CSV table of C-alpha atoms in Angstrom, one decimal:
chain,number,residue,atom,x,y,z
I,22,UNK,CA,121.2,76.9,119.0
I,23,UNK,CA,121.2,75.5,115.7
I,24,UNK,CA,119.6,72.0,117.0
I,25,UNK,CA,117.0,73.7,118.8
I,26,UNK,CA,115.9,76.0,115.3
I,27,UNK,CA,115.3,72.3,113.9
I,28,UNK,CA,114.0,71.4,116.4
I,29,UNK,CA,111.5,74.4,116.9
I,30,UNK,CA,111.0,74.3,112.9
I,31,UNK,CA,109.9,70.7,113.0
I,32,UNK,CA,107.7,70.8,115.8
I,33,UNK,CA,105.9,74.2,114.1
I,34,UNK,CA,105.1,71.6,111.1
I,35,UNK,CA,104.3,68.3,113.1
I,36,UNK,CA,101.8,70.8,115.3
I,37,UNK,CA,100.8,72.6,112.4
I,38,UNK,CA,99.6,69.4,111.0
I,39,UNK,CA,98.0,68.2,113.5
I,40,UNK,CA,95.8,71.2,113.7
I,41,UNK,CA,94.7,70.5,109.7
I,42,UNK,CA,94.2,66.4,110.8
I,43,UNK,CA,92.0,67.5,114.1
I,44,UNK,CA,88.2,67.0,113.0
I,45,UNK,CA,86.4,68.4,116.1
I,46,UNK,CA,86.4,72.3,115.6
I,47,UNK,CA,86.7,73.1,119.2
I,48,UNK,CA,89.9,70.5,119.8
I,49,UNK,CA,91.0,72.5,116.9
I,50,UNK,CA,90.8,75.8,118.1
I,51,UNK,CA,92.6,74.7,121.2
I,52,UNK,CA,95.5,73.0,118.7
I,53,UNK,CA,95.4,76.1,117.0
I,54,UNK,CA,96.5,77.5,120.1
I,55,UNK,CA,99.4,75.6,121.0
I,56,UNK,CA,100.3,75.8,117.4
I,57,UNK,CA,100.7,79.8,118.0
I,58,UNK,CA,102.6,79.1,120.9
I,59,UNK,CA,105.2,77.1,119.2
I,60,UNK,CA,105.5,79.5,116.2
I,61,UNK,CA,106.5,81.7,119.2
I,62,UNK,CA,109.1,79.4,120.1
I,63,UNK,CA,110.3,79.9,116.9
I,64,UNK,CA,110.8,83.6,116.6
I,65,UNK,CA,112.5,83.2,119.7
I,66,UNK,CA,114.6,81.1,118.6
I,67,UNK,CA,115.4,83.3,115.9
I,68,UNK,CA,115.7,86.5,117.7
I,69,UNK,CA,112.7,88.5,117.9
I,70,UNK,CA,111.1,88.0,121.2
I,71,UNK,CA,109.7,91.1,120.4
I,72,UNK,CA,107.5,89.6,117.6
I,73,UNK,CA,107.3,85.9,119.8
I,74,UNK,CA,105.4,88.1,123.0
I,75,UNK,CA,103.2,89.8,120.4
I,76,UNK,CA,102.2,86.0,118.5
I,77,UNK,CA,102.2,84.7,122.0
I,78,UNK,CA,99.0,87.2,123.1
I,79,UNK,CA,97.3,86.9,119.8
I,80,UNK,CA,97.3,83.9,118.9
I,81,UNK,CA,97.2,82.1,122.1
I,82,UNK,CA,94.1,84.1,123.6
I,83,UNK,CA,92.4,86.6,121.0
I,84,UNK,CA,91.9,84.0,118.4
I,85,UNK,CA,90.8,81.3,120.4
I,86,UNK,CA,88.4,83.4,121.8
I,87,UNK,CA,87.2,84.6,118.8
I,88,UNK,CA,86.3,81.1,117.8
I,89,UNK,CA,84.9,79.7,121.5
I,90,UNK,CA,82.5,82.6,121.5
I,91,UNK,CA,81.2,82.6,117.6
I,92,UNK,CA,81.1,78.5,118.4
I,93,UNK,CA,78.5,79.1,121.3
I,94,UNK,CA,76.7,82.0,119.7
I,95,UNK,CA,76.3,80.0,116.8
I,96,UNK,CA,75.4,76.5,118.5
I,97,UNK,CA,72.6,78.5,120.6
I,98,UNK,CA,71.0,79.8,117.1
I,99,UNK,CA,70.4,76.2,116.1
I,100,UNK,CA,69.3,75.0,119.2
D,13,UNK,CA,82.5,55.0,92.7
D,14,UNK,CA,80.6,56.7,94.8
D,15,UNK,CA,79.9,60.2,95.2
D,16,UNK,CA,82.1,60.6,98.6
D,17,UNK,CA,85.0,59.0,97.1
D,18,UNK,CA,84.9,60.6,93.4
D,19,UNK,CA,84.8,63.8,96.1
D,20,UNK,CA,87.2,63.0,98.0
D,21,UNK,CA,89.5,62.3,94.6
D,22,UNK,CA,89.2,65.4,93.6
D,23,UNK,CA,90.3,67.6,96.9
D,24,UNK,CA,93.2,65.6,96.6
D,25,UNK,CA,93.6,66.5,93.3
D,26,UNK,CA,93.7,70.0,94.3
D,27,UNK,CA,95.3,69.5,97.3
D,28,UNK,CA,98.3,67.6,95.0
D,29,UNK,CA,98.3,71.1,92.2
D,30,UNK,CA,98.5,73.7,95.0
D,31,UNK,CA,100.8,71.9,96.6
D,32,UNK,CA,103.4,71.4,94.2
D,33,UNK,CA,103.3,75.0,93.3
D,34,UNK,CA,103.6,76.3,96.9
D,35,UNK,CA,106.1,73.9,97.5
D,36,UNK,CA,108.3,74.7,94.5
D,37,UNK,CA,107.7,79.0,95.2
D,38,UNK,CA,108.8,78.3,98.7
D,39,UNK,CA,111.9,75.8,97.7
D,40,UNK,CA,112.9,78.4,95.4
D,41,UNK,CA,112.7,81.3,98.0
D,42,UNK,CA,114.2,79.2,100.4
D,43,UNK,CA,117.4,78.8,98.5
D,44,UNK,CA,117.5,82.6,97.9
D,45,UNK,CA,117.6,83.3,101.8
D,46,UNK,CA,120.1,84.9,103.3
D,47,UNK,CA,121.7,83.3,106.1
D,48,UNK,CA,119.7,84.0,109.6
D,49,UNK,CA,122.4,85.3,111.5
D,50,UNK,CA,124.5,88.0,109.4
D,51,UNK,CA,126.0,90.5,111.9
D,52,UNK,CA,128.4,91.5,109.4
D,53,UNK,CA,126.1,92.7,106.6
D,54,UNK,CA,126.1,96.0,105.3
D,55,UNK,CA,122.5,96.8,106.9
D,56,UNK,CA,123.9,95.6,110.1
D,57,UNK,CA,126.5,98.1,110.0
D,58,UNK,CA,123.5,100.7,108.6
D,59,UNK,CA,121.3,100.1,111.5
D,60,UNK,CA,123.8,100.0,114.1
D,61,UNK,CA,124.7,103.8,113.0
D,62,UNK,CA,121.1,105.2,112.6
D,63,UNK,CA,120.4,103.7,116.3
D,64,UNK,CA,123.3,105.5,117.8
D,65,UNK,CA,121.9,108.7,115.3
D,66,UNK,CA,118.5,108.2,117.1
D,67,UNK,CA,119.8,107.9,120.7
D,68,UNK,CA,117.7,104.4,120.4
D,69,UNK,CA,119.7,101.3,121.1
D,70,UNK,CA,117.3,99.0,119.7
D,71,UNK,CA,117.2,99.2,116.1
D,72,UNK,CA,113.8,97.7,115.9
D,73,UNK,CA,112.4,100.4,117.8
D,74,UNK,CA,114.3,102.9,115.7
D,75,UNK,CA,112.9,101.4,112.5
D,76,UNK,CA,109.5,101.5,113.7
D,77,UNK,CA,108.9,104.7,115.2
D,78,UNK,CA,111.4,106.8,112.8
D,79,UNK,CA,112.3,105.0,109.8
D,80,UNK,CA,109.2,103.4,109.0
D,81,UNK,CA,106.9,105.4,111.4
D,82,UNK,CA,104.4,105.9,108.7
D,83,UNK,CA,103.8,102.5,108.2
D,84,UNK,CA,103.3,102.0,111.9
D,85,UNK,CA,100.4,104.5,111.8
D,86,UNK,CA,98.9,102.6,109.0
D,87,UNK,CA,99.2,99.6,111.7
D,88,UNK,CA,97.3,101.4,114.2
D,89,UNK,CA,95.1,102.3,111.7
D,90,UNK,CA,94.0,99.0,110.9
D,91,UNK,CA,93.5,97.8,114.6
D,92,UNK,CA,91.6,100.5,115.1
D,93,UNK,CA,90.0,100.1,112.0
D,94,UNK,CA,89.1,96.4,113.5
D,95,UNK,CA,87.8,97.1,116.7
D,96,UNK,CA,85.6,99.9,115.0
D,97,UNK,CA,84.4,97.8,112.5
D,98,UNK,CA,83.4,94.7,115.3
D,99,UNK,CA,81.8,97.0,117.3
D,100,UNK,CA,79.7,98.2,114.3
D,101,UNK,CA,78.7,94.3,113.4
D,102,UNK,CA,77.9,93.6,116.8
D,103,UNK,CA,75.9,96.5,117.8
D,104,UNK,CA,72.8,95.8,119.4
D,105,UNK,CA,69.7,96.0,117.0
D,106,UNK,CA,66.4,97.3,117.7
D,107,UNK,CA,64.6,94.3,119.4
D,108,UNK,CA,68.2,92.9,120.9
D,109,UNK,CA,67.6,93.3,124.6
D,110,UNK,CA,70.1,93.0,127.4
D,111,UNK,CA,70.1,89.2,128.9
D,112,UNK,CA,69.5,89.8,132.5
D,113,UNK,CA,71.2,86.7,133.7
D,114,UNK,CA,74.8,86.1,131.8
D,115,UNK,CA,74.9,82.7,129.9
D,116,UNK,CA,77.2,80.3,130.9
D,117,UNK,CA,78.4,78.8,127.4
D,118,UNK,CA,77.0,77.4,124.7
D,119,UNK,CA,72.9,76.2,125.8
D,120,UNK,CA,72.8,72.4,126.9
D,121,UNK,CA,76.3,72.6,128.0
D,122,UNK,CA,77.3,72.7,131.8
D,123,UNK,CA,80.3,75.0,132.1
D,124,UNK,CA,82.5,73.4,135.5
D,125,UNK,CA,83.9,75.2,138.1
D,126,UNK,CA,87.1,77.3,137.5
D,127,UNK,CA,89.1,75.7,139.5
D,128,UNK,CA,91.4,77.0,142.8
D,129,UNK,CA,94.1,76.3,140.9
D,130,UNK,CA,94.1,78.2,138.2
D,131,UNK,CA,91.9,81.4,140.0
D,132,UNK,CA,95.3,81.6,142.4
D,133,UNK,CA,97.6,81.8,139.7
D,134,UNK,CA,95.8,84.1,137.4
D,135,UNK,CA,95.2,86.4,140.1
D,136,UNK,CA,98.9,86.1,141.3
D,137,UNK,CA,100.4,87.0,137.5
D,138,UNK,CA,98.1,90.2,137.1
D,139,UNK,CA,99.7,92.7,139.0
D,140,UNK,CA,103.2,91.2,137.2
D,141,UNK,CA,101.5,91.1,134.6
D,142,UNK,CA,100.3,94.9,134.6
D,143,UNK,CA,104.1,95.9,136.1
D,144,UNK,CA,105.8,94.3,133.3
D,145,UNK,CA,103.8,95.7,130.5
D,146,UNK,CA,104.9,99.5,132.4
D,147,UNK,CA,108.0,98.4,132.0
D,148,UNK,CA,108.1,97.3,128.2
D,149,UNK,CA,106.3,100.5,127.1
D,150,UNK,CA,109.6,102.5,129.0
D,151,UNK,CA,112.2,100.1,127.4
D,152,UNK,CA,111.1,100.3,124.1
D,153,UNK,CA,113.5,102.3,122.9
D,154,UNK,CA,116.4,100.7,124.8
D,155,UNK,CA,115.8,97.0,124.4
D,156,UNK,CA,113.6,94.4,123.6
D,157,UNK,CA,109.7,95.6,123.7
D,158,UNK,CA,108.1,98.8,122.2
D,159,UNK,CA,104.4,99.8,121.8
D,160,UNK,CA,102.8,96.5,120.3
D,161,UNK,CA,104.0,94.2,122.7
D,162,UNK,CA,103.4,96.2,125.7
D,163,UNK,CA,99.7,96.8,124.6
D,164,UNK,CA,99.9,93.0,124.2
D,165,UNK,CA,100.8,92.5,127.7
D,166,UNK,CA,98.4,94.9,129.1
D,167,UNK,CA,95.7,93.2,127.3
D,168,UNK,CA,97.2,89.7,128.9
D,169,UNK,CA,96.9,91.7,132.4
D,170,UNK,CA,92.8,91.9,132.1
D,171,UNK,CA,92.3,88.1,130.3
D,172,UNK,CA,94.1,86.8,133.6
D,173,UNK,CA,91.5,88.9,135.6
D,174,UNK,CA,88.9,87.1,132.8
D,175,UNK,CA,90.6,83.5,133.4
D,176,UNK,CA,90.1,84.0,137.4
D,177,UNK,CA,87.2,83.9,136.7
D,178,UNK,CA,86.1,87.6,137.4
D,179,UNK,CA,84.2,88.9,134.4
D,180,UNK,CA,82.8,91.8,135.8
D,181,UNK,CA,86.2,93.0,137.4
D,182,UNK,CA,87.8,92.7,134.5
D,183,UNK,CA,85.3,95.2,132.9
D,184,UNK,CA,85.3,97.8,135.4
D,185,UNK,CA,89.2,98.0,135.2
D,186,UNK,CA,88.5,98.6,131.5
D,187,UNK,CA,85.3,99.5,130.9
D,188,UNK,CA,84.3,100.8,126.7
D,189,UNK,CA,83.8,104.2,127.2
D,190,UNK,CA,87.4,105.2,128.5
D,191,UNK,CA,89.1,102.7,126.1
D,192,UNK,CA,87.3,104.1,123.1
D,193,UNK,CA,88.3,107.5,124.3
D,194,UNK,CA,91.8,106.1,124.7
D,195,UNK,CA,92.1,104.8,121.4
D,196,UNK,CA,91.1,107.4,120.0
D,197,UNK,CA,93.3,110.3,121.9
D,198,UNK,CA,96.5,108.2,121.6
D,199,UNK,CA,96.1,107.3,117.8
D,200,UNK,CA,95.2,111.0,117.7
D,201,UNK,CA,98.3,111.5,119.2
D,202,UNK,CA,100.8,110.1,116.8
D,203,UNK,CA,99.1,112.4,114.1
D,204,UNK,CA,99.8,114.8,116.6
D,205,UNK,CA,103.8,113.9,116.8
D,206,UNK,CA,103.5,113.3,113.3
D,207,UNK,CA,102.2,117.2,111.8
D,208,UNK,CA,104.6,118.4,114.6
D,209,UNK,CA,107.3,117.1,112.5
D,210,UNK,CA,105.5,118.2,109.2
D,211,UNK,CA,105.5,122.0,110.5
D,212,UNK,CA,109.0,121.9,112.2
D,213,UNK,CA,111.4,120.0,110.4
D,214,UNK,CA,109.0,119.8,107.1
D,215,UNK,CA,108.6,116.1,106.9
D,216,UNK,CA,105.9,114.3,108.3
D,217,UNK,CA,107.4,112.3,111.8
D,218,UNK,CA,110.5,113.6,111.7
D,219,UNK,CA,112.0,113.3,115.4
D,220,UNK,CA,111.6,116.5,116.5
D,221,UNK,CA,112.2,116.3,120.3
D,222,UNK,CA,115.1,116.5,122.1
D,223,UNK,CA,116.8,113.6,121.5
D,224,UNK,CA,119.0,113.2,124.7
D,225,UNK,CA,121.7,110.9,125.7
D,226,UNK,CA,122.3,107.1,124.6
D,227,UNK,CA,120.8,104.6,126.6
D,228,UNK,CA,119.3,107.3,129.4
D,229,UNK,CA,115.4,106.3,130.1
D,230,UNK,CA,114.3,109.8,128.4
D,231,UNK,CA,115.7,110.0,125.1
D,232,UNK,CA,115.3,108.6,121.6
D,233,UNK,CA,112.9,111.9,121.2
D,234,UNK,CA,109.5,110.7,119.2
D,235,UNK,CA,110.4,107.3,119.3
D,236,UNK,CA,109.6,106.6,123.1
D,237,UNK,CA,106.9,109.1,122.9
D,238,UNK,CA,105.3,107.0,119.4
D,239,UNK,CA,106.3,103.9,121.4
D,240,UNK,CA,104.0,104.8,124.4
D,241,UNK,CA,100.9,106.3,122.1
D,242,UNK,CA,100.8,102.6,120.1
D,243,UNK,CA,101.0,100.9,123.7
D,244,UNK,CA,98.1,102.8,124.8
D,245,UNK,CA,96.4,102.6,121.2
D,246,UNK,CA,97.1,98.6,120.4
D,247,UNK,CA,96.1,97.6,124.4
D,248,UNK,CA,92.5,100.0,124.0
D,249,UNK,CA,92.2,98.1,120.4
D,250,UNK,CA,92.2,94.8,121.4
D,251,UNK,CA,90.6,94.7,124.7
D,252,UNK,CA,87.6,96.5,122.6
D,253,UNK,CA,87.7,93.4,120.7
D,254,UNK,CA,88.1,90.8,123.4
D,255,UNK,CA,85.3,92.6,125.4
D,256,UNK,CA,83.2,93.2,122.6
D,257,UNK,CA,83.2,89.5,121.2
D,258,UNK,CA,82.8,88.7,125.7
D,259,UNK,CA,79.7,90.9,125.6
D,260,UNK,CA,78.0,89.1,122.8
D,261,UNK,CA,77.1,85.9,124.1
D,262,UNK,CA,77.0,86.9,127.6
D,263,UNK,CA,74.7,89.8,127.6
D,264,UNK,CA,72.4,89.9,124.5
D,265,UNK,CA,69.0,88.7,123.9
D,266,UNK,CA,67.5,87.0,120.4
D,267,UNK,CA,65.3,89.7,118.3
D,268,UNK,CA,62.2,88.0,118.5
């Protein structure tokens, strides 16, 4: 239990950064994504799969979104 | 030195300040934690005894639909504050017409097929999906789930309709006018609960129902009833917000 915390812990920050080292904004929302899904890991690991379900919807799908669809509304203004 | 690099210098400069101090606030809070599993603590013992008080075997629950119910209603407030507030910003202006044909992504762009693949598995995980997310809003009280995360799961019901690719089934399962009127009669609601405890027991939601027995589906009193409103409430609020930031690109025309 307490190798997979670590283990959970370091993969939130080795994710984490590579979301902050990913240049291409749409790679990065799609980083961003997987980042959420391993903080959800995490919670899990530390009891709260109530909070983990909860990180897993938001930040997995409504952020993302949020980002694809201002991306395209945005990249159609300029075109 | 060029401009680039004396500009590059200096973020790092920044970057090096900030990140001294955040590291040292979080080193220092670090070493003030308590340990992550302490089932012998004095609140441990406290929770465990207001649960059985409250007929609601998980704690959580009972500290977010009794204890701390207020602050739960501020929650709701503020997602329903957000979709409110998005569906103000994206209203459509005078000269916005509907787009008769949906755009497939961003212009120049060729959006593939979605494939078999993934249209047979998000269509096989909705009615799961939708089951599951029944089930957590009954369980909140009991064990793990509650309001928010079944309102999560419900919304995760409709995006796998989305992410099989059918858009417009996915809006006539939850189409604006009934979620609006949802969100608005189950955050209604918990005021509702809420004065009902205010005239009764004199304190704003105070458990005022019957509370029942421990562990039975029906029982916990307001909690499962406050459980089931923010289900209804969170799931309206953020499929507002999903379909509402969907309906922009897809359906709205340039002023000219």
């Amino acid at each position: 239990m307490t190798l997979a915390r670590i283990l959970a812990v370091l993969l939130a920050g080795v994710v984490g950064t590579a979301v902050v080292m990913t240049r291409d904004i749409v790679h990065q929302a799609l980083v961003f994504g997987l980042f959420g899904l391993v903080l959800a890991l995490v919670f899990l690991l530390y009891q709260a799969p109530d909070a983990a379900l909860a990180q897993v919807v938001v930040s997995g799908l409504v952020v993302p979104l949020l980002i694809f669809v201002t991306l395209a509304e945005l990249r159609g203004r300029s075109e | 030195m060029s401009a680039r690099s004396r500009d590059v210098r200096r973020r790092l400069l920044v970057f090096a300040v900030s990140g001294a101090v955040l590291g040292t606030a979080l080193l220092a809070g670090l070493l003030d934690l308590a340990p992550a599993t302490s089932a012998g603590s004095d609140l441990a013992g406290l929770l465990v005894d207001a649960a059985v008080e409250q007929r609601s075997p998980n704690a959580v629950s009972g500290v977010l639909f009794d204890l701390r119910a207020t602050d739960t209603l501020g929650e709701a407030l503020a997602l329903f504050a957000a979709s409110a507030g998005l569906q103000l910003v994206l209203r459509e202006l005078p000269g916005e017409g509907r787009r008769h044909e949906p755009r497939r992504g961003a212009p120049g762009r060729s959006v593939p097929a979605t494939s078999d693949a993934v249209r047979a598995a998000a269509l096989a995980l909705v009615v799961p999906t939708a089951v599951f997310a029944v089930y957590v809003t009954f369980r909140g009280h009991l064990s793990l789930g509650g309001g928010l995360q079944a309102g999560a799961l419900a919304v995760t019901a409709l995006a796998l309709v989305f992410l099989a690719g059918r858009y417009r089934a996915q809006r006539h399962f939850a189409p604006d006018r009934q979620l609006d009127v949802l969100e608005a009669v189950s955050l209604g609601g918990y005021v509702l609960v809420g004065l009902a405890g205010l005239v009764v027991a004199g304190a704003f939601l105070t458990n005022v129902l019957p509370l029942g027995a421990l562990g039975e589906l029906v029982s916990s009193g307001t909690i499962l009833a406050l459980s089931f409103l923010v289900a209804i409430e969170a799931g309206a609020a953020v499929l507002l917000i999903v379909a509402e930031v969907q309906e922009e690109p897809l359906e709205r025309e340039e002023p000219a």
